[in-house]
Short mmCIF file of C-alpha atoms and ligand atoms in Angstrom, two decimals:
data_model
loop_
_atom_site.label_atom_id
_atom_site.label_comp_id
_atom_site.label_asym_id
_atom_site.label_seq_id
_atom_site.Cartn_x
_atom_site.Cartn_y
_atom_site.Cartn_z
CA MET A 66 -0.03 -0.21 -0.13
CA LEU A 67 1.33 3.53 -0.85
CA ILE A 68 0.19 6.50 1.28
CA ARG A 69 0.76 10.15 -0.75
CA ASP A 70 -0.36 13.28 -1.40
CA MET A 71 -3.88 13.27 -2.91
CA THR A 72 -3.76 14.87 -6.41
CA VAL A 73 -6.40 15.98 -8.97
CA ALA A 74 -6.25 13.17 -10.57
CA ASP A 75 -7.34 11.12 -7.61
CA VAL A 76 -10.46 13.11 -7.17
CA ASP A 77 -12.79 10.61 -9.43
CA GLY A 78 -11.70 7.55 -6.90
CA VAL A 79 -12.16 9.52 -3.88
CA TYR A 80 -15.64 11.07 -4.78
CA GLU A 81 -16.49 7.22 -5.67
CA ILE A 82 -15.50 6.35 -1.94
CA GLU A 83 -17.15 9.58 -0.52
CA LYS A 84 -20.60 8.70 -2.20
CA GLU A 85 -20.76 5.01 -1.34
CA THR A 86 -19.66 6.06 2.27
CA PHE A 87 -21.60 8.93 3.57
CA SER A 88 -25.33 9.87 3.26
CA ASP A 89 -24.44 13.58 2.62
CA PRO A 90 -21.36 13.24 0.39
CA TRP A 91 -18.84 16.14 -0.54
CA SER A 92 -18.87 16.95 -4.34
CA LYS A 93 -15.84 16.29 -6.59
CA ALA A 94 -15.60 20.15 -6.54
CA SER A 95 -15.19 20.49 -2.72
CA PHE A 96 -12.54 18.07 -2.69
CA LEU A 97 -10.84 19.95 -5.71
CA GLU A 98 -11.30 23.05 -4.17
CA SER A 99 -9.90 21.78 -0.64
CA ILE A 100 -7.03 20.41 -2.08
CA ALA A 101 -6.07 23.86 -3.64
CA GLU A 102 -6.21 25.32 -0.23
CA PRO A 103 -2.54 25.46 1.02
CA ASN A 104 -3.57 24.87 5.03
CA ASN A 105 -5.47 21.53 3.87
CA HIS A 106 -3.54 18.43 3.52
CA TYR A 107 -5.15 15.36 2.33
CA LEU A 108 -3.75 11.79 1.38
CA VAL A 109 -4.57 8.87 -0.35
CA ALA A 110 -3.79 5.38 0.06
CA ILE A 111 -3.18 3.50 -3.17
CA MET A 112 -3.38 -0.35 -3.78
CA GLU A 113 -3.06 -2.00 -7.29
CA GLY A 114 -3.36 1.52 -8.77
CA SER A 115 -6.56 2.80 -7.19
CA VAL A 116 -7.72 4.75 -4.33
CA VAL A 117 -8.60 2.80 -1.45
CA GLY A 118 -8.93 5.63 1.05
CA TYR A 119 -8.29 9.13 2.06
CA CYS A 120 -8.11 11.64 4.50
CA GLY A 121 -7.40 15.30 5.14
CA TYR A 122 -6.82 17.85 7.80
CA TRP A 123 -6.86 21.62 8.01
CA GLY A 124 -4.13 23.00 10.06
CA ILE A 125 -3.14 26.44 11.19
CA ALA A 126 -1.34 28.01 14.55
CA GLY A 127 -0.44 24.38 15.58
CA GLU A 128 -3.98 23.10 15.62
CA GLY A 129 -4.93 20.45 12.89
CA TYR A 130 -8.84 19.60 12.20
CA ILE A 131 -8.97 15.92 10.71
CA TYR A 132 -12.01 15.33 8.61
CA ASN A 133 -12.99 13.37 5.51
CA VAL A 134 -11.59 9.87 6.62
CA ALA A 135 -12.96 7.25 4.72
CA VAL A 136 -11.77 3.81 3.23
CA LYS A 137 -13.21 1.80 0.58
CA ALA A 138 -15.81 -0.88 1.90
CA SER A 139 -13.94 -3.56 -0.17
CA HIS A 140 -10.88 -2.78 1.44
CA LEU A 141 -12.07 -2.02 5.12
CA ARG A 142 -10.58 -3.91 8.28
CA GLN A 143 -7.28 -4.17 6.59
CA GLY A 144 -5.14 -1.63 8.32
CA VAL A 145 -5.62 1.10 5.72
CA GLY A 146 -7.38 3.55 7.95
CA LEU A 147 -4.68 3.01 10.90
CA ARG A 148 -1.71 3.47 8.10
CA MET A 149 -3.31 6.63 6.63
CA LEU A 150 -3.84 8.52 9.78
CA GLU A 151 -0.29 7.50 11.34
CA GLU A 152 1.05 9.23 8.03
CA LEU A 153 -1.51 11.98 8.40
CA ILE A 154 -0.19 12.67 12.19
CA MET A 155 3.57 12.23 11.29
CA GLN A 156 3.19 14.61 8.48
CA ALA A 157 0.91 17.40 10.88
CA VAL A 158 4.10 17.00 13.53
CA SER A 159 6.35 17.58 10.65
CA ARG A 160 4.36 20.54 9.94
CA GLY A 161 4.52 22.02 13.72
CA ILE A 162 1.00 20.77 14.44
CA THR A 163 0.85 20.19 18.29
CA SER A 164 -2.67 19.07 18.81
CA LEU A 165 -5.51 17.54 16.43
CA THR A 166 -9.15 17.26 17.08
CA LEU A 167 -12.19 15.84 14.96
CA GLU A 168 -15.72 15.08 15.40
CA VAL A 169 -17.37 11.57 14.95
CA ARG A 170 -20.86 9.97 14.98
CA GLN A 171 -21.77 8.85 18.18
CA SER A 172 -22.84 5.49 16.93
CA ASN A 173 -19.45 5.27 14.82
CA GLU A 174 -18.31 2.61 16.75
CA ALA A 175 -15.25 1.51 14.06
CA ALA A 176 -14.23 5.36 13.80
CA ILE A 177 -14.15 5.94 17.42
CA ASN A 178 -12.03 2.81 18.12
CA LEU A 179 -9.76 3.58 15.18
CA TYR A 180 -9.14 7.04 16.77
CA LYS A 181 -8.83 5.83 20.13
CA ARG A 182 -5.99 3.58 19.03
CA LEU A 183 -4.31 6.47 18.04
CA ASP A 184 -4.60 7.84 21.37
CA PHE A 185 -7.21 10.56 20.59
CA THR A 186 -9.51 11.02 23.87
CA GLU A 187 -13.26 11.95 24.12
CA VAL A 188 -13.70 15.56 25.21
CA GLY A 189 -17.18 16.10 24.68
CA THR A 190 -20.26 16.17 22.49
CA ARG A 191 -21.91 18.54 19.86
CA LYS A 192 -25.55 17.91 19.85
CA ASP A 193 -27.54 17.23 16.50
CA PHE A 194 -24.14 18.22 14.65
CA TYR A 195 -25.03 15.54 11.87
CA THR A 196 -28.02 15.07 9.71
CA LYS A 197 -29.39 12.37 7.52
CA PRO A 198 -29.91 11.13 10.26
CA LEU A 199 -29.78 13.70 13.14
CA GLU A 200 -26.99 12.38 15.63
CA ASP A 201 -24.78 13.81 18.35
CA ALA A 202 -21.40 14.22 17.59
CA ILE A 203 -18.27 13.20 19.87
CA ILE A 204 -15.30 15.66 19.69
CA MET A 205 -12.18 13.92 20.20
CA TRP A 206 -8.65 15.11 20.81
CA ARG A 207 -5.09 14.20 20.44
CA SER A 208 -2.92 16.90 22.26
CA PRO A 209 0.06 16.81 22.66
CA ILE A 210 0.81 15.16 19.46
CA HIS A 211 4.51 14.08 18.80
C1 COA B 171 -13.63 4.25 10.21
C2 COA B 171 -13.12 3.80 9.13
C3 COA B 171 -11.99 4.67 8.29
C4 COA B 171 -11.70 2.47 9.49
O1 COA B 171 -11.04 2.24 8.58
P1 COA B 171 -10.14 0.80 8.40
O2 COA B 171 -9.26 0.62 7.26
O3 COA B 171 -11.20 -0.24 8.06
O4 COA B 171 -9.60 0.57 9.77
P2 COA B 171 -8.59 -0.20 10.28
O5 COA B 171 -8.59 -1.73 9.54
O6 COA B 171 -7.10 0.45 9.96
O7 COA B 171 -8.84 -0.77 11.73
C5 COA B 171 -7.52 -0.29 12.71
C6 COA B 171 -8.55 -0.15 14.11
O8 COA B 171 -9.93 0.41 14.10
C7 COA B 171 -10.81 -0.47 14.89
N1 COA B 171 -11.72 -0.68 13.76
C8 COA B 171 -12.10 -0.66 12.56
N2 COA B 171 -13.09 -0.96 11.81
C9 COA B 171 -14.01 -1.40 13.04
C10 COA B 171 -15.35 -1.95 13.22
N3 COA B 171 -16.06 -2.11 12.09
N4 COA B 171 -15.56 -2.27 14.48
C11 COA B 171 -14.72 -2.02 15.45
N5 COA B 171 -13.57 -1.52 15.32
C12 COA B 171 -13.10 -1.18 14.12
C13 COA B 171 -10.14 -1.15 15.30
O9 COA B 171 -9.70 -1.17 16.65
C14 COA B 171 -8.96 -1.71 14.47
O10 COA B 171 -7.92 -2.58 14.70
P3 COA B 171 -7.77 -4.03 14.86
O11 COA B 171 -8.54 -4.34 13.40
O12 COA B 171 -6.65 -4.50 15.00
O13 COA B 171 -8.83 -4.47 15.56
C15 COA B 171 -13.45 2.88 8.09
O14 COA B 171 -14.60 1.91 8.87
C16 COA B 171 -14.56 3.54 7.26
O15 COA B 171 -14.29 4.19 6.25
N6 COA B 171 -15.89 4.03 7.83
C17 COA B 171 -16.77 5.07 6.98
C18 COA B 171 -16.46 6.52 6.86
C19 COA B 171 -16.25 6.70 8.36
O16 COA B 171 -17.10 6.47 9.25
N7 COA B 171 -15.15 7.45 8.60
C20 COA B 171 -15.06 8.50 9.76
C21 COA B 171 -15.66 9.43 9.94
S1 COA B 171 -15.45 10.27 11.36
#
């Protein structure tokens, strides 16, 4: 598996996963705009030439906000999510990020377990943060990162 920066050429593959995964998917245009923004850093996981996962964070003033973590349904539970986020964290540290945060649906056991494995802790909730279906978010932080 190769983990590398997301490029414009990856966006079709990323969007296919986004569509199959989320009830309120980002558009291709949103990904294209996001990867062009210098404070965003997106990674893709590539297997046999295809995108099998992606993640990204927005980082500024030492803090990073992780979003858009997803792995292709056919490649779940093979360590893709863990490897991508380990790489994201390493890169964030090298860019001077000292803490990382994210939100996750409170029913999303897979993602919560993944983030806990990466030493994120639950620090609070955001009421009705998600729609389709309406659900609270758990706020998680990892601080400090090193
Ligand atoms: C969450 C997600 C990214 C995990 O990706 P993945 O590549 O399948 O995860 P990994 O194989 O790297 O798993 C790493 C660890 O996470 C936890 N985990 C992953 N999937 C899990 C599941 N279905 N149930 C419970 N724990 C799970 C486990 O601790 C796992 O370690 P283990 O396999 O040694 O037990 C993936 O399930 C996904 O894309 N889900 C849909 C999108 C999503 O929810 N994104 C997060 C939004 S906040």
